Each structure stands twice: as C-alpha cells, then as structure tokens.
XYZ file of C-alpha atoms in Angstrom:
469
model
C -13.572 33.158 -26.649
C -14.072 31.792 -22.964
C -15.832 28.955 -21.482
C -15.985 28.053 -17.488
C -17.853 25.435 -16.995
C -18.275 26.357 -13.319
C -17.160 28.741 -10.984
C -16.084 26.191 -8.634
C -11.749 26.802 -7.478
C -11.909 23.019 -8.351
C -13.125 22.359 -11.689
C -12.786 24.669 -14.997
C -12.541 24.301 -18.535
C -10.904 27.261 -20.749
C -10.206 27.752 -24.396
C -8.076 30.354 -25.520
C -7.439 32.561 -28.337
C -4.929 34.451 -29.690
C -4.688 37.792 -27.788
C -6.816 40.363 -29.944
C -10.021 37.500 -30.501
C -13.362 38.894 -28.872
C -13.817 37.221 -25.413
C -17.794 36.479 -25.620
C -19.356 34.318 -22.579
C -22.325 31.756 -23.620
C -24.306 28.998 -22.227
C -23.936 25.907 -24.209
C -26.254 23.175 -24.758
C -25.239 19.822 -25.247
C -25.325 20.035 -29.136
C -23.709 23.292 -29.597
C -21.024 22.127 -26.857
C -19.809 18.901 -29.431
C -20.103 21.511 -32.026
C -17.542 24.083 -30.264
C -15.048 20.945 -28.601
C -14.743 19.652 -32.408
C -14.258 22.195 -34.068
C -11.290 23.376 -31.793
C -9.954 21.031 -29.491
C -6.770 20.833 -31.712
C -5.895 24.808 -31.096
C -7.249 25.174 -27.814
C -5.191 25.261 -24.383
C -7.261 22.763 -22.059
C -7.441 22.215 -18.395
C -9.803 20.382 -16.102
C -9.186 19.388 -12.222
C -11.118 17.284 -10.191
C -10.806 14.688 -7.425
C -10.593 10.957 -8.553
C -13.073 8.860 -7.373
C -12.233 5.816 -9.038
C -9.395 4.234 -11.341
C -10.054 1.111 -13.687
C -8.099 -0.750 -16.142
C -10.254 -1.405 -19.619
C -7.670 -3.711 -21.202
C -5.979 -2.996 -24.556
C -7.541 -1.099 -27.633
C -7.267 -2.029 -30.854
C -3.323 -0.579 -31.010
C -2.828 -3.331 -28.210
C -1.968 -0.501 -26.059
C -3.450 -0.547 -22.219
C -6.478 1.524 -21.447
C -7.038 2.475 -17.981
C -10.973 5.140 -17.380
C -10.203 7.627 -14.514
C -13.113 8.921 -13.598
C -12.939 13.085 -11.590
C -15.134 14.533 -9.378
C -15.630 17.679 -8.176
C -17.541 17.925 -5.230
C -17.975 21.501 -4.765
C -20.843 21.243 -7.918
C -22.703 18.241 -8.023
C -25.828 20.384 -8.421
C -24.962 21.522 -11.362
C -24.927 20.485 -15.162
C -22.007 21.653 -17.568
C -24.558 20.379 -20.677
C -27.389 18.361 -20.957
C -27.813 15.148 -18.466
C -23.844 15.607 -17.950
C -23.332 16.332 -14.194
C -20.116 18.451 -13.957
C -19.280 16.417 -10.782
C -18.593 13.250 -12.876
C -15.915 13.433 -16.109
C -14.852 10.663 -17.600
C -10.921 10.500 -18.460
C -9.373 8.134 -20.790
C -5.556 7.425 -20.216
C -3.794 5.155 -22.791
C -0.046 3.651 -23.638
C 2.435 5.069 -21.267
C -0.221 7.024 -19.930
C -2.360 4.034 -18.624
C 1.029 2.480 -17.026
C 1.007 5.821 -14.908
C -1.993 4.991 -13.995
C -1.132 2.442 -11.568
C 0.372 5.313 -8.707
C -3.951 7.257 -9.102
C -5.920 6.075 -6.165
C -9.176 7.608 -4.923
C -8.848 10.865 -3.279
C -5.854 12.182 -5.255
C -6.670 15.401 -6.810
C -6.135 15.429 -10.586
C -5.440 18.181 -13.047
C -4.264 17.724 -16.561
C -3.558 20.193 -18.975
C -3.707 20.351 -22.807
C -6.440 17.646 -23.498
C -8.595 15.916 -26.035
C -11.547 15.995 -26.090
C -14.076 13.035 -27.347
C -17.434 13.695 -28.252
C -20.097 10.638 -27.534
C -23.257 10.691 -29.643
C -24.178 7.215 -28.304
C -24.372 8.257 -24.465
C -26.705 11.026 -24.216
C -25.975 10.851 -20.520
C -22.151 11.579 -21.050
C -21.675 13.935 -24.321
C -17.839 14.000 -23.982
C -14.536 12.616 -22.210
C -11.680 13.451 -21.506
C -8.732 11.878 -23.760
C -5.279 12.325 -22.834
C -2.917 12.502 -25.264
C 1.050 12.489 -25.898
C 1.021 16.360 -25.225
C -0.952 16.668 -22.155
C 0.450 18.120 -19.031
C -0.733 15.690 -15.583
C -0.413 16.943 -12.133
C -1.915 14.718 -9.785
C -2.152 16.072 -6.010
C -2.445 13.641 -3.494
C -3.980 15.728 -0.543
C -1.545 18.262 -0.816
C 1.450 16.281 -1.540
C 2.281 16.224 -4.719
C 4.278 13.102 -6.403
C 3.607 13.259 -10.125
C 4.100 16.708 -12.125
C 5.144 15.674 -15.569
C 4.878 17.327 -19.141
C 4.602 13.967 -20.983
C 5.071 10.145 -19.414
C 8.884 10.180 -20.536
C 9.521 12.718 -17.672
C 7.366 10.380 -15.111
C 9.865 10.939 -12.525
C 8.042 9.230 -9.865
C 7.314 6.190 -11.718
C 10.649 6.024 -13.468
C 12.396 6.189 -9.408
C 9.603 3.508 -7.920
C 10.724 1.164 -10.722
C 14.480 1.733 -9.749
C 13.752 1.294 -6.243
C 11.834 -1.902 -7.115
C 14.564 -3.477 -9.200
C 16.983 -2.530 -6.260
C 14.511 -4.510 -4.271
C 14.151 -7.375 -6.624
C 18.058 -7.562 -6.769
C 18.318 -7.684 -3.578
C 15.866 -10.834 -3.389
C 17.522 -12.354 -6.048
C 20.482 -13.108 -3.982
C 18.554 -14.933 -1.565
C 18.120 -12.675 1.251
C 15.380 -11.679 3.321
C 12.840 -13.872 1.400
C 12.496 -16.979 3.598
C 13.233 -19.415 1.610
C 14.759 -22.420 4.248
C 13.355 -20.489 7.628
C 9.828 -20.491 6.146
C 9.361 -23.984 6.505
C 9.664 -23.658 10.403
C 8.815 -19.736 10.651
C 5.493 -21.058 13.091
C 7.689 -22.932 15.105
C 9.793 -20.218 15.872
C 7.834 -17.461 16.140
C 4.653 -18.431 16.721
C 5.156 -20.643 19.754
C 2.918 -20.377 22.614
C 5.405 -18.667 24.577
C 5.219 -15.586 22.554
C 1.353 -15.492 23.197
C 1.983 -12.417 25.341
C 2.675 -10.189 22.238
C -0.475 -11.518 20.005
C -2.551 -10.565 23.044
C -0.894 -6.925 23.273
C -1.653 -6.388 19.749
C -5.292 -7.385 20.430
C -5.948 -4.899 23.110
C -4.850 -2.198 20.831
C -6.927 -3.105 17.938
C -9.937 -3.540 20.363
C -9.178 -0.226 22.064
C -9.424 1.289 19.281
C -12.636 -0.812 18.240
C -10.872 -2.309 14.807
C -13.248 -4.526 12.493
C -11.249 -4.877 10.018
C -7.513 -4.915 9.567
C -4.795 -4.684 7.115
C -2.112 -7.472 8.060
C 1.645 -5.949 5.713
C 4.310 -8.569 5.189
C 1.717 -10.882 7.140
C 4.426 -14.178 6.258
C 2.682 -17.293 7.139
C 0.062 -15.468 8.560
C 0.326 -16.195 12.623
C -1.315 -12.420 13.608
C -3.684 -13.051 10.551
C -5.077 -16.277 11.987
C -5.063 -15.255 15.545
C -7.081 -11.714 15.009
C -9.197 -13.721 13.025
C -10.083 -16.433 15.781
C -11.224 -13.017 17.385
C -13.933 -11.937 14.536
C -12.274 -9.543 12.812
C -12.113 -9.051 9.212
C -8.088 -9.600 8.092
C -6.472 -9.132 4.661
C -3.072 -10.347 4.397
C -0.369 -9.484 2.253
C 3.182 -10.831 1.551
C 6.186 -10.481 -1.618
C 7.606 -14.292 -0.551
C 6.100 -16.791 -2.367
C 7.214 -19.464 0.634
C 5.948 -17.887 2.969
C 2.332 -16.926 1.315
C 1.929 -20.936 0.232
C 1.979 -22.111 3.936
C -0.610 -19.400 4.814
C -2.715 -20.426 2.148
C -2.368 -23.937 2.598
C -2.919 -23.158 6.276
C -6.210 -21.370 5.585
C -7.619 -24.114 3.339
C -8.586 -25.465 6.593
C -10.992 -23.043 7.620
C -14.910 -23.336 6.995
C -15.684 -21.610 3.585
C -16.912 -18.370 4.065
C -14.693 -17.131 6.861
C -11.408 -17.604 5.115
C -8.735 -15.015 5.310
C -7.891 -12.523 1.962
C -4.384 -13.697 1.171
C -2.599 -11.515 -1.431
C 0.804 -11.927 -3.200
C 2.214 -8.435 -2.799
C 4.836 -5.807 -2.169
C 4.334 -3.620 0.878
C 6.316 -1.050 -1.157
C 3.815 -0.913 -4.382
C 0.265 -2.656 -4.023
C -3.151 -1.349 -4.245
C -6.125 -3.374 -3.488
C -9.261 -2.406 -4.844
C -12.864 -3.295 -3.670
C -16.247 -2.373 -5.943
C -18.720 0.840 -4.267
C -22.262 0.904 -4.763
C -21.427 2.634 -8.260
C -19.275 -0.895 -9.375
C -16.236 0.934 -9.518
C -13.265 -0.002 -8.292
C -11.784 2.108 -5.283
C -8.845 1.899 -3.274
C -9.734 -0.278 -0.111
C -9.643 0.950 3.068
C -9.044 -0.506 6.742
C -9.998 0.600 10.375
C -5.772 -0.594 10.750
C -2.575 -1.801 9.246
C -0.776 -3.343 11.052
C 3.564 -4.147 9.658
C 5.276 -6.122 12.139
C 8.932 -6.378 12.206
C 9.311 -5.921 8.600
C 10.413 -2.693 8.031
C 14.213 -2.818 8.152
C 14.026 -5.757 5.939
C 13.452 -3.569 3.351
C 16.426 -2.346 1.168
C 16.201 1.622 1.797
C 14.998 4.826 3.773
C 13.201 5.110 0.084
C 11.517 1.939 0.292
C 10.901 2.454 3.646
C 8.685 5.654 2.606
C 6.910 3.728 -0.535
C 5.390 1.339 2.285
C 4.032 3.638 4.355
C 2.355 5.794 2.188
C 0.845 3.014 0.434
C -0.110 1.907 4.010
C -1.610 5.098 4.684
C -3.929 4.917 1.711
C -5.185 1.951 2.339
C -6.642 3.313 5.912
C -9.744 4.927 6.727
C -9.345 8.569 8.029
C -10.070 7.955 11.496
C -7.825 4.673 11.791
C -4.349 3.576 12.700
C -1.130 1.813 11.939
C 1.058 -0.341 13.864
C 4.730 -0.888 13.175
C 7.034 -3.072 14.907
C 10.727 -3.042 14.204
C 14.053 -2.934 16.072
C 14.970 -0.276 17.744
C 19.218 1.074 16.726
C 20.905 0.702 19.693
C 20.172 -3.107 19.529
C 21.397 -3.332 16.189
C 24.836 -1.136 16.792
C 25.949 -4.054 18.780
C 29.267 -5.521 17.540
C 27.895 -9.403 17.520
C 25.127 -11.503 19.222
C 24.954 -15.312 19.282
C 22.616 -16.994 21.024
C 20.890 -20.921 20.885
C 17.006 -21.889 20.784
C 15.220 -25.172 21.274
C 11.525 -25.651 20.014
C 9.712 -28.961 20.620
C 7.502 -29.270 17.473
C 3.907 -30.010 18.077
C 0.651 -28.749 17.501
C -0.518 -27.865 20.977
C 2.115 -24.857 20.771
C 0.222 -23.190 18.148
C -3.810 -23.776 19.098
C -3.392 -21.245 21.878
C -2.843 -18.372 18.614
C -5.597 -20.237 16.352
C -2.958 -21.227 13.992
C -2.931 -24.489 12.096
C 0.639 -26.373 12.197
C 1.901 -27.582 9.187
C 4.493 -29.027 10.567
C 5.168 -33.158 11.587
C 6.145 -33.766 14.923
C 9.864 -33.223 16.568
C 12.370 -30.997 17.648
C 14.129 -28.380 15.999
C 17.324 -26.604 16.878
C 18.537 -23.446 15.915
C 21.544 -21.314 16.808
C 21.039 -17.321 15.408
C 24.116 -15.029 14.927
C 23.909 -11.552 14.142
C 26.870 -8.572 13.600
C 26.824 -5.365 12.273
C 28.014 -4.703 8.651
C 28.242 -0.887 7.325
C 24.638 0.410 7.611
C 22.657 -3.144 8.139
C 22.365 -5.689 11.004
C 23.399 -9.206 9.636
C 20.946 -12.006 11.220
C 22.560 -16.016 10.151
C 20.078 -18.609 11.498
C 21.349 -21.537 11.129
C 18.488 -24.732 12.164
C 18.584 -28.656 12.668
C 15.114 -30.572 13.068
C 14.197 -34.063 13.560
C 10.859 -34.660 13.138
C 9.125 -38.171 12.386
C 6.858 -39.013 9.397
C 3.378 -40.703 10.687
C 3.112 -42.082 7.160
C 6.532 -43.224 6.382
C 6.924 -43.844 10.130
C 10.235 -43.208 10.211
C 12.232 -40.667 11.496
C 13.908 -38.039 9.343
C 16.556 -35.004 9.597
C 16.743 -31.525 8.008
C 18.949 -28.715 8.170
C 19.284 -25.168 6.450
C 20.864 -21.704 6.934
C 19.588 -18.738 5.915
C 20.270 -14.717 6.252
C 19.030 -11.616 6.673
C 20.029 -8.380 5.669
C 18.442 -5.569 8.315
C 18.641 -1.811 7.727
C 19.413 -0.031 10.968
C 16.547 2.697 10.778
C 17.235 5.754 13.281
C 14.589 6.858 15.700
C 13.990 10.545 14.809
C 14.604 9.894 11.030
C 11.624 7.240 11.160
C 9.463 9.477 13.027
C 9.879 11.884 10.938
C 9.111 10.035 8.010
C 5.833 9.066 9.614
C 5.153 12.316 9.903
C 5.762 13.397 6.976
C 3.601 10.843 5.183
C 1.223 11.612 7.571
C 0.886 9.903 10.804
C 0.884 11.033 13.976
C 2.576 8.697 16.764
C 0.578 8.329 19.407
C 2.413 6.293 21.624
C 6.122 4.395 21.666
C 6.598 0.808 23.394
C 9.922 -0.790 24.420
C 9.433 -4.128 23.406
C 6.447 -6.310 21.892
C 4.232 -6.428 25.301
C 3.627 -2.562 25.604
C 7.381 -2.221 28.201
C 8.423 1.474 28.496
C 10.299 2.728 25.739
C 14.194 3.427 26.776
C 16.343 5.263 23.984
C 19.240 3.482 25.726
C 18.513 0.286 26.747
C 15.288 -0.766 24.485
C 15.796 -3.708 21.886
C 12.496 -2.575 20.171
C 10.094 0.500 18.689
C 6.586 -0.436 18.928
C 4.688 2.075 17.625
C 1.178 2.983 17.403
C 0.100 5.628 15.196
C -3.139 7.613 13.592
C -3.657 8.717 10.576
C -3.601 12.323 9.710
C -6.471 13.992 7.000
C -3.082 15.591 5.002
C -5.037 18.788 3.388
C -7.766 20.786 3.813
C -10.870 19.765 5.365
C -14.121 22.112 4.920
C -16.343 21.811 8.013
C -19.304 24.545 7.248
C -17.164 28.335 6.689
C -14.037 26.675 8.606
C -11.233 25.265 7.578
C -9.335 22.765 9.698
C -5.698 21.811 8.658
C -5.017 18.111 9.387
C-alpha cells in the first residue's frame, strides 16, 4: 500500500508494506485518512520534509516534560489539500522531552525531515485532522540551507547539541575564572573607550550602515552599549546583546534615561547561542532578522576557532538576505608581538561622551590607566591596570578607586577567518586597516575591519532557473 501526499521533491508521506502486499494508490478523505494513520502508524515507515516556518515552546505536558510545536511548510504546494481543510503547506509537528531541548538549534528557514513518525489524529480541529508526533524512534535531519548540522537517529546521538554544550561549558569555565567578563573595567569601559576622541570610528561605522541604507541593526557583544546609543541618536532601530551581566546593567541603567518609546532592546545573551524571536502576522514566533550585525572587537575574546564559528552563524541567521555584517577585531601580526606597555589619561566628565549620544554614569575626575599586553601560547594577554579619583557631589568629598583586570585574546589568522566567513556564508566585501576605513596592510596593520554580505547558502528558484548563492 502507498500514499504520496504530493508530488512535490519537498514534501511526501509513505507507508510501507512488507514486499509481496498489493501496492494500490487512493485518494483519501479526511475520515478515511484518520481511519488508515490509526490503524497503522505503529508498522508503518514514515517520512515527511518541509521547511520550518516557525518554532514555539508550549511548556510542559502533563509528564512535566517540555513541549516545543514546529510547524513545516512546503512551499512548492500551497494550492493543494492532502485531506479536507488541511493545506499540505502547513503540518503541525510536536517535539517533546529530549526532543523539545533539540529544539532550541530549529530556526525558520531550516529544512526539516524526520523519519519514522507518529502520527496524531485531531477530531476537535476539523481544520487540522492530524500532527505530526515525534517519538523516541524517529530519525531528524534538519537542513539548514544546504548545510546540514543535525542528522541523528534518536536525541542521545545529538551530536551537535551534545558539542555546543561542551563548547559552552568551555566558555562558562573560562568566565568563571574571571576573564574577559568586565567585571572592574566595566565600571569605566565609557571612559575609555567611548571618549570623544574616538568619535572618528563611531562616524566610520555610520557611513557604512547608511551606505548601505540600514534601519535596523543588530548590535553583538554591544557592552555598555556606546555604538548602540550613538546609531540610535541617528534613528535607527538597535537591538543589543551582551553575556556580562556588568556590562549589560550600565547599558540598561543608561537607557532608563531615554523617553519611553524609543528605548533600545537590551538582551542578556551569548553571541555564541541566542535566538531572538519576534511574532509574524500569523502570531508565531520567527527568528528575527536585521538589515546588519554589527560585532565589534569581540571576536578573539571568545575561547575557540569553534566558538568563533557558533557566533557567526547565529549572526548570519539573524540577518535579512540582502544585509550585512561588520566585524572588528585585531589583526595577528599585532598580537605576535613579544610585549606592549603603554599609559592613558582620561579626564572624566560628561561633555566627552554627548558628542556619541551616550549618557555618563560616571562622577566627575580623572582616571589613570597603564595597559600591558604579551603573548602567551596561542592568545594575546591584555592586564589593565586603572587608578581614578573622582569626587562625590553628594558626599562632597573626594574619593579613590583602583582595579586590575585581564583579558585573554585568541590570535585569529587572516585566511583561516576568512574562510570561516565563507564558509558560513558571507562574502567579504571589503578589508580596513584600522577602525576609520585606513588601507589594510598584512604587515604593518594593527586591525581587520571587515565588512561583509550575506550569502542566500542553497538554491534559489527564480522562474525555470536556478541561481546558486
């Protein structure tokens, strides 16, 4: 006995019998379907694909296990019905227990096929006679554009999920011990960096984003939020996201001060393994998408190539298919230097951070700071070590803080990044030498600025022709 649902490449449904049973075709009607899927969904070989066009969580059922409702598409046959009122283009699939923790790594657009099924038949719906359960047998394959991250015969063989919570513990460990998290620089991270002597590389950013007409813009490991802020003084639409607590409170605190209304998106996140999620028209919850992301010197703070990776392909599905990404990060010849020490002075007032429509957090004074850096194996060692005197208008007195802190850089090669982008696909449109758009030099450059544009990774049917992004 065999059943196709549709003759569509991307969506089919099977049953099989043993070898000798007549093969008989029929067209089912929505009664006689729930007839045929009860009576032998527990012997039959299943297997649906479609593209998913939105993931979301339904809580716990009553075995307290998580219950997450993916719901497949297949475009190719929205025209037509596989039963009564149930458009083939829409299936609902039900993931549960380890399952629904898989579920987390689905986003909108992947491609989804899973193999050996339940299936559930609904007499309450009449719009939806069945769904798709799966169960502790089923076979998942999930496709994203081509590139293919899960392939598993049950969850205890989730080998992607299983190495993305390695990586992450590796991360966490690695915060644990202290570095690369902020925790005494933060205070004074506006002072430092966001000074109005390093105006010139906010306003280099800008002209990009305008160039390329940007509304909206995805600010990764945005810290206290000082390109947030200033993009947003400029009317566009900025979502922030950061992993250090420190660092996300002064943004927040900072953006209390705005009118309501035109407040910035602040989110407590890591750049390695986040997904933010807006409602369509439908009230489903898709993956949200941004004219650019933007990740500026961040990167190498991250523990791994691996890690690395994670961040830009979750970068590159939170972008829109015609948009960009910026990254920022040191370039390796800097870095391979033996030792670097060098002294900084910053005077402590608010006029030094209205010119990048920042609010200052900080009280009045000086602060002093003296930054050494030396190579150690594969990472760049950064030791700031600061001393401020600042003056409380309340207390009106004067007082004195000072703190150390250190960073832990990973020396990331040029062609191995690049490649990487590549590979995750982005194509890099053009290389800077510094933070101000200066010609890249491979030998004497202390930065790689790049600018980049996304890539449609798969196959992309325009009419009869296919065009390989």
């Amino acid at each position: 006995f065999f059943f196709d649902c549709t003759p569509s490449r991307l969506l089919s449904l099977s049953i099989v019998f043993p070898k000798n049973a007549l093969l008989v075709a029929l067209v089912i009607e929505t009664k006689q379907f729930r007839q045929m899927a009860t009576l032998y969904q527990k012997e039959s070989t299943l297997e649906i694909t479609g593209d998913v066009i939105s993931v979301t969580p339904l809580g716990r059922n009553q075995n307290n296990q998580k219950v997450f409702s993916v719901v497949i598409e297949d475009l190719a046959t929205s025209d037509r019905n596989l039963a009564q009122k149930q458009d083939v283009n829409r299936i609902p699939v039900t993931f549960f227990g380890d399952w629904a923790d898989a579920c987390c790594f689905l986003a909108t657009g992947d491609q989804l096929h899973i193999h050996k099924f339940t299936v559930d038949t609904t007499d309450s719906d009449p719009t939806t006679p069945f769904m798709v359960i799966v169960n502790p047998n089923s076979e998942v394959t999930v496709n994203r554009t081509r590139r293919v991250v899960i392939n598993a015969s049950n969850v205890k063989d989730f080998e992607y999920q299983e190495e993305a919570q390695k990586q992450s513990q590796t991360f966490q460990s690695l915060l644990v011990r202290g570095h690369n998290q902020f925790t005494k620089i933060g205070a004074y991270y506006d002072a430092i960096f966001g000074n109005r002597e390093e105006k010139p590389r906010f306003d280099f950013l800008l002209s990009i984003l305008q160039g390329y007409h940007a509304n909206n813009v995805l600010d990764c490991a945005c810290g206290t939020g000082l390109f947030s802020f200033f993009l947003h003084e400029y009317r566009m639409a900025v979502t922030g996201l950061d992993c250090s607590d420190i660092m996300l409170d002064i943004a927040k605190q900072k953006n209390a001060s705005l009118p309501e209304g035109r407040q910035i998106n602040f989110h407590s996140a890591d750049i390695t393994d986040f997904r933010l999620t807006q409602a369509n028209a439908r009230r489903e919850h898709v993956t949200q998408t941004f004219d650019c992301a933007i990740c500026l010197d961040a990167l190498q703070l991250l523990p791994d190539l691996e890690h690395v990776k994670l961040a830009i392909r979750n970068m590159w599905y939170h972008i829109k298919t015609d948009g960009h990404l910026i990254i920022d990060l040191p370039h390796s010849v800097a870095l391979d230097k033996p030792s670097d020490q060098s002294a900084f002075h910053y005077d402590l007032v608010q006029q030094n951070l209205t010119a990048l429509g920042s609010p200052m957090l900080l009280e009045d004074g000086t602060l002093e700071v003296i930054r050494r850096s030396y190579k150690e194996k594969d990472r760049r060692v950064q030791e700031w070590y600061g001393f401020a005197q600042q003056y409380s208008k309340q207390k009106k007195v004067k007082y004195y803080t000072n703190w150390t802190e250190r960073f832990d850089e990973l020396i990331i090669q040029a062609p191995q990044f690049e490649a990487l982008l590549e590979e995750e696909g982005f194509h890099v449109v053009a290389v800077y030498g510094d933070q101000v758009g200066g010609e890249f030099d491979p030998t004497t450059s202390t930065r790689r600025y790049y600018v980049c544009a996304r890539r449609f990774m798969g196959t992309m049917v325009v009419g009869d022709e296919h065009d390989i992004g």
